[in-house]
Amino acid sequence: MGLDFTVVPAHLDIILLGCAWTIGIAVAAALLSFFGGIVFAVIALYAPWIIRQPFRLLEWVFMGTPLLLQLFLIYFGLVQIGIDLPAFVAGIIGLGLHFAVYNSELIQTAILSVDKGQMEAARTVGLSRGQALRKVVIPQAVRDVIPPIGNNMIALLKDSALVSVIGVSELTLSAQRAIGATYRPFEFYLVAALFYYAINLCMEWVQRRIERRIAISR
Amino acid sequence: MSDKSHFVEIRHAQKSFGALEVLKDISLNVERGQIVAIIGPSGSGKSTLLRAINDLDPLTGGEVWLDGVQVNKNLPHRQYEKHINEMRQDVGMVFQHFNLFPHLTARENVTMAPKMLKGLSSAEADKLAEEQLEKVGMLDRIEYYPSRLSGGQKQRVAIARALAMKPKLMLFDEATSALDPELVDEVNAVMKKLAEEHMTMIIVTHEMDFAASVCDRVLFMDQGVVVEEGPPSVVFKNPSKDRTKEFLRKHLAGAN
């Protein structure tokens, strides 16, 4: 039995809807992971011990355990203590925090490698430490880590398929639904793969544009 | 401000890094409009002394006073931060390696602090940037990022950035040491211009000719103490201490 893609158009609406969910979740989680990464990095480097230590624990949980388990914990576990999140919100938080921890590692290294003279120059014109971090050090650090963060974001997009297990009808789950109706797994998984690849190309394009803008100021 | 107090007053400055004592009981007064050069071999503590004036390298003993206010006064941490940030607005500093903000244009380098700290509007800040960059001869590069400027141009922008806060005092920490020889003059010319405007300046430098032509007073430091101090005509032409003579002899031999 060969491949028969004529079954696809009839179910394209469900695939496209899944695609939209994947993009929405990935973009929201990417933003959370980016800004969360900056916040985590600043906490890890500058917060007092009493705040830093709980964050270490959080960092350990997100780096040392499977993302799938984290999604289960956030979606099914939190209900038990009265936090009942919609599945897509749980998915965004799980993905976002998981990658925020990885982004934070990158940003910490980048912050530490910004020349010490930058902080000094900012302080000598009268900026406080916080102002100097915000306006001088962090923008330069973030600029340096755009390429590796871009890699993390591509990993994030691919791992967004995991939120299908908590029932979010994103691309992978939509493909499975179409397969359930047609019994054509090969065709629909290939179509889903094609969409993931297309989204990835878009993300790379955005990343290249950002890098090019940054390159102007180098 | 009483009559007897000086514009900048350093009283018994002492600084140690662990067991290493880099400043040993240094006292120094600078009057408004005066230009003082600090010379000496590397490791003599001259940069440390300069950086103590705006508390970039806090002293371990002694006091720094600026315009009747103690810079390094004893305050609880938060209050001290607020106090020192305010003091620093009055003290411009120029570094050996420029330390321009590479992610900002020349204009933005100059306008950032006035906008953030003095609440200038964008229009006011732009006007200020144009004035200051004009003064250092960099108006035609106002939209350039530092990466596209030469060392001398970077340093001139860095001077404009410091001047934009309208400081009462300017500190120069080997401002021309990292420059190619042919770029030194353009920076020196800007510093001379400031001197003509009677800006109070304290200059750590290796350039004896420049120090001799611009400064009212020269301090020769070695191993954490002021060995000799006086007008350049005396310190350079007719030093009384052997260590000063030896330093100048070596330095001039090296320069030629």
Coordinates of C-alpha atoms in Angstrom, one line a residue, chain A residues 115-132 134-140 143 213-218, chain B residues 51 54 56-57 81 84-86 88-89 91-93 95 98-104 112-113 116-117 145-148 161-162 165:
Chain A
D115 CA 33.8 43.9 30.4
K116 CA 34.0 45.2 34.0
G117 CA 34.7 48.6 32.6
Q118 CA 31.1 48.8 31.4
M119 CA 29.7 48.6 34.9
E120 CA 32.3 51.1 36.1
A121 CA 31.6 53.6 33.4
A122 CA 27.8 53.3 34.0
R123 CA 28.4 53.8 37.8
T124 CA 30.7 56.8 37.3
V125 CA 28.0 58.8 35.5
G126 CA 25.7 58.2 38.5
L127 CA 23.7 55.1 37.6
S128 CA 22.8 52.7 40.4
R129 CA 23.8 49.1 40.1
G130 CA 20.3 48.1 39.1
Q131 CA 20.2 50.8 36.4
A132 CA 23.6 49.9 35.1
R134 CA 19.3 47.1 33.1
K135 CA 20.6 49.7 30.7
V136 CA 24.2 48.7 30.1
V137 CA 25.2 45.2 31.1
I138 CA 22.1 43.1 30.4
P139 CA 21.5 44.5 26.9
Q140 CA 25.1 43.6 26.0
R143 CA 23.1 40.5 22.5
R213 CA 20.2 44.2 13.5
I214 CA 22.6 43.5 16.3
A215 CA 25.5 43.2 13.9
I216 CA 25.0 46.8 12.8
S217 CA 26.0 48.0 16.3
R218 CA 29.1 45.9 16.5
Chain B
R51 CA 39.5 56.0 41.6
N54 CA 34.6 58.9 43.1
L56 CA 35.2 53.3 42.5
D57 CA 37.9 51.9 44.7
E81 CA 24.3 54.0 47.6
I84 CA 27.3 58.0 46.2
N85 CA 25.2 57.9 43.0
E86 CA 24.4 61.6 43.6
R88 CA 29.2 60.7 41.1
Q89 CA 26.9 62.8 38.9
V91 CA 32.4 63.8 39.0
G92 CA 33.1 62.9 35.4
M93 CA 35.6 60.1 34.7
F95 CA 39.1 55.7 31.4
F98 CA 37.2 54.4 27.0
N99 CA 34.4 52.0 28.2
L100 CA 31.9 53.5 25.8
F101 CA 28.7 51.5 25.7
P102 CA 29.0 49.5 22.5
H103 CA 25.3 48.8 22.1
L104 CA 24.5 52.6 21.9
M112 CA 21.6 58.0 28.5
A113 CA 22.6 59.3 32.0
M116 CA 17.7 58.7 33.3
L117 CA 19.0 60.8 36.1
Y145 CA 28.3 53.1 17.0
P146 CA 31.6 52.9 19.0
S147 CA 32.8 49.9 16.9
R148 CA 33.0 52.3 13.9
R161 CA 29.5 61.5 27.8
A162 CA 31.1 62.6 31.1
M165 CA 26.3 65.4 33.4

